[in-house]
Coordinates of C-alpha atoms in Angstrom, one line a residue:
M24 CA -29.7 -12.9 0.3
N25 CA -28.3 -15.2 -2.3
P26 CA -26.5 -13.9 -5.5
R27 CA -29.5 -14.7 -7.8
A28 CA -31.9 -12.6 -5.6
V29 CA -29.4 -9.7 -5.6
A30 CA -29.0 -10.0 -9.4
V31 CA -32.8 -10.0 -9.8
L32 CA -33.1 -6.9 -7.6
I33 CA -30.4 -5.1 -9.5
G34 CA -32.0 -6.1 -12.8
A35 CA -35.4 -5.0 -11.7
G36 CA -33.9 -1.7 -10.5
A37 CA -32.1 -1.3 -13.8
M38 CA -35.3 -2.0 -15.8
T39 CA -37.3 0.5 -13.7
L40 CA -34.6 3.1 -14.2
G41 CA -34.5 2.5 -17.9
W42 CA -38.3 2.7 -18.1
L43 CA -38.2 6.0 -16.2
I44 CA -35.5 7.5 -18.4
D45 CA -37.3 6.3 -21.5
S46 CA -40.6 7.7 -20.5
V47 CA -39.2 11.0 -19.3
L48 CA -37.0 11.6 -22.3
R49 CA -39.5 10.0 -24.8
A50 CA -36.6 8.2 -26.4
N51 CA -37.3 5.7 -29.2
G52 CA -36.8 2.7 -27.0
R53 CA -33.2 1.8 -27.6
L54 CA -32.1 2.8 -24.1
A55 CA -34.9 0.7 -22.6
A56 CA -33.9 -2.2 -24.7
A57 CA -30.3 -1.9 -23.6
V58 CA -31.3 -1.7 -20.0
M59 CA -33.6 -4.7 -20.3
L60 CA -30.8 -6.7 -22.0
A61 CA -28.4 -5.8 -19.2
A62 CA -31.0 -6.8 -16.6
L63 CA -31.6 -10.1 -18.4
V64 CA -27.8 -10.8 -18.4
L65 CA -27.7 -10.0 -14.7
A66 CA -30.6 -12.3 -14.0
M67 CA -29.2 -15.2 -16.1
F68 CA -25.6 -15.2 -15.0
P69 CA -25.4 -13.8 -11.4
R70 CA -22.6 -16.0 -10.2
R71 CA -20.4 -15.5 -13.2
L72 CA -21.0 -11.8 -13.2
T73 CA -20.2 -11.6 -9.5
A74 CA -17.0 -13.6 -10.0
V75 CA -16.0 -11.3 -12.9
L76 CA -16.7 -8.2 -10.8
L77 CA -14.7 -9.7 -7.8
A78 CA -11.8 -10.6 -10.1
M79 CA -11.8 -7.0 -11.5
R80 CA -11.8 -5.6 -8.0
E81 CA -8.8 -7.8 -7.0
V82 CA -6.8 -6.8 -10.1
L83 CA -7.6 -3.2 -9.4
R84 CA -6.6 -3.5 -5.7
H85 CA -3.3 -5.2 -6.6
W86 CA -2.6 -2.5 -9.2
M87 CA -3.3 0.3 -6.8
W88 CA -1.2 -1.1 -3.9
A89 CA 1.6 -2.6 -5.9
D90 CA 4.1 0.1 -5.0
V91 CA 3.7 -0.4 -1.3
Q92 CA 3.0 -4.1 -1.2
G93 CA 5.1 -5.8 1.4
R94 CA 6.2 -2.6 3.1
H95 CA 4.3 -2.1 6.3
H96 CA 6.8 -0.2 8.5
A97 CA 5.7 3.0 10.3
F98 CA 6.9 4.7 13.5
G99 CA 5.0 7.3 15.3
G100 CA 2.6 7.7 12.3
I101 CA 5.4 8.2 9.9
A102 CA 5.6 5.6 7.1
L103 CA 9.1 4.2 6.7
H104 CA 10.6 3.1 3.3
I105 CA 12.6 0.0 4.2
E106 CA 14.2 -2.3 1.7
D107 CA 15.9 -5.7 2.3
D108 CA 18.4 -6.6 -0.4
G109 CA 19.2 -10.0 1.1
R110 CA 22.4 -8.9 2.7
H111 CA 21.4 -5.7 4.5
C112 CA 18.3 -3.7 5.4
W113 CA 18.1 -0.1 4.2
I114 CA 16.0 2.8 5.4
A115 CA 15.4 6.1 3.6
G116 CA 17.4 8.9 5.1
D117 CA 14.6 11.4 4.8
D118 CA 12.4 9.0 6.9
V119 CA 15.0 8.9 9.6
Q120 CA 15.1 12.7 9.6
R121 CA 11.4 13.0 9.8
V122 CA 11.3 10.6 12.8
L123 CA 14.1 12.4 14.6
R124 CA 12.9 15.9 13.5
T125 CA 16.2 16.9 12.0
R126 CA 17.0 18.7 8.8
D127 CA 20.5 17.6 7.7
R128 CA 21.4 17.5 4.0
D129 CA 21.9 14.2 2.4
D130 CA 25.7 14.6 2.1
V131 CA 25.9 15.3 5.9
L132 CA 23.8 12.3 6.7
A133 CA 25.9 10.1 4.3
A134 CA 29.1 11.4 6.0
R135 CA 27.7 10.4 9.4
H136 CA 27.1 6.8 8.0
A137 CA 30.3 6.5 6.0
G138 CA 30.4 3.3 3.9
C139 CA 26.9 2.4 5.0
W140 CA 24.8 4.3 2.5
R141 CA 23.7 4.1 -1.1
R142 CA 21.2 5.7 -3.6
D143 CA 18.2 3.8 -4.8
E144 CA 16.5 4.0 -8.2
Q145 CA 14.8 7.3 -7.4
R146 CA 18.2 8.8 -6.2
R147 CA 16.9 8.7 -2.6
L148 CA 19.6 8.3 0.1
M149 CA 19.3 4.9 1.8
L150 CA 21.1 4.1 5.0
R151 CA 21.9 0.7 6.4
V152 CA 19.6 0.0 9.4
D153 CA 22.3 -1.5 11.5
A154 CA 24.5 1.6 11.0
V155 CA 21.5 3.8 12.0
V156 CA 21.0 1.8 15.1
E157 CA 24.6 2.2 16.1
A158 CA 24.6 5.9 15.3
L159 CA 21.4 6.3 17.5
A160 CA 23.1 4.5 20.3
A161 CA 26.2 6.7 20.2
R162 CA 24.6 10.1 19.4
A163 CA 24.4 13.0 21.8
G164 CA 20.7 12.8 22.3
R165 CA 20.6 9.0 22.8
T166 CA 18.7 9.3 26.1
D167 CA 15.8 11.0 24.3
P168 CA 12.7 8.7 24.6
T169 CA 11.9 9.0 20.9
V170 CA 15.4 8.0 19.9
Q171 CA 15.3 5.0 22.3
R172 CA 11.9 3.9 21.0
F173 CA 13.0 4.3 17.4
R174 CA 16.2 2.4 17.9
R175 CA 14.3 -0.4 19.6
Y176 CA 11.7 -0.4 16.8
L177 CA 14.4 -0.8 14.2
E178 CA 16.1 -3.6 16.1
R179 CA 12.9 -5.5 17.0
D180 CA 10.8 -5.0 13.8
V181 CA 13.4 -4.7 11.1
L182 CA 16.8 -6.2 12.0
Y183 CA 15.9 -9.2 14.1
P184 CA 13.2 -10.5 11.6
A185 CA 15.6 -10.0 8.7
A186 CA 18.3 -12.0 10.5
R187 CA 15.8 -14.8 11.2
R188 CA 14.8 -14.8 7.5
R189 CA 18.4 -15.0 6.4
A190 CA 19.1 -17.8 8.9
A191 CA 16.2 -19.8 7.7
R192 CA 17.6 -19.9 4.1

């Protein structure tokens, strides 16, 4: 069905709805006139109206997803907040703890990764991904399958692509 036919159907439906409302409420006709005018605009400018509606949808979509745009990291159903500042990749400490199912305080986690942590704008503890990978390789439970998969994930999907991007510059 082409856009003009869709617009005509929408316009006819709007006119019918306006007529029904007008006849049921016994209004003085202003509502029916407004609905008919809207139907006329729909019938006359279907492509422009469709383009405007699609543009509005795109703007809304970009606005809604702006805070997560470009971050598509998740492990085991847990979304990971990862940032790349051009020199290092950083992962949120609370995300690491959720994946590993630990409950250490931020200062304990920062002490484990001495010199490889910072706070972001929201005061969230961020750890360097390469330091997390080294710590996972050296920790007591390094043979745990979840730890091994998480370490491989960080290497394969975070560190290596970042190194390739930096080398391409």
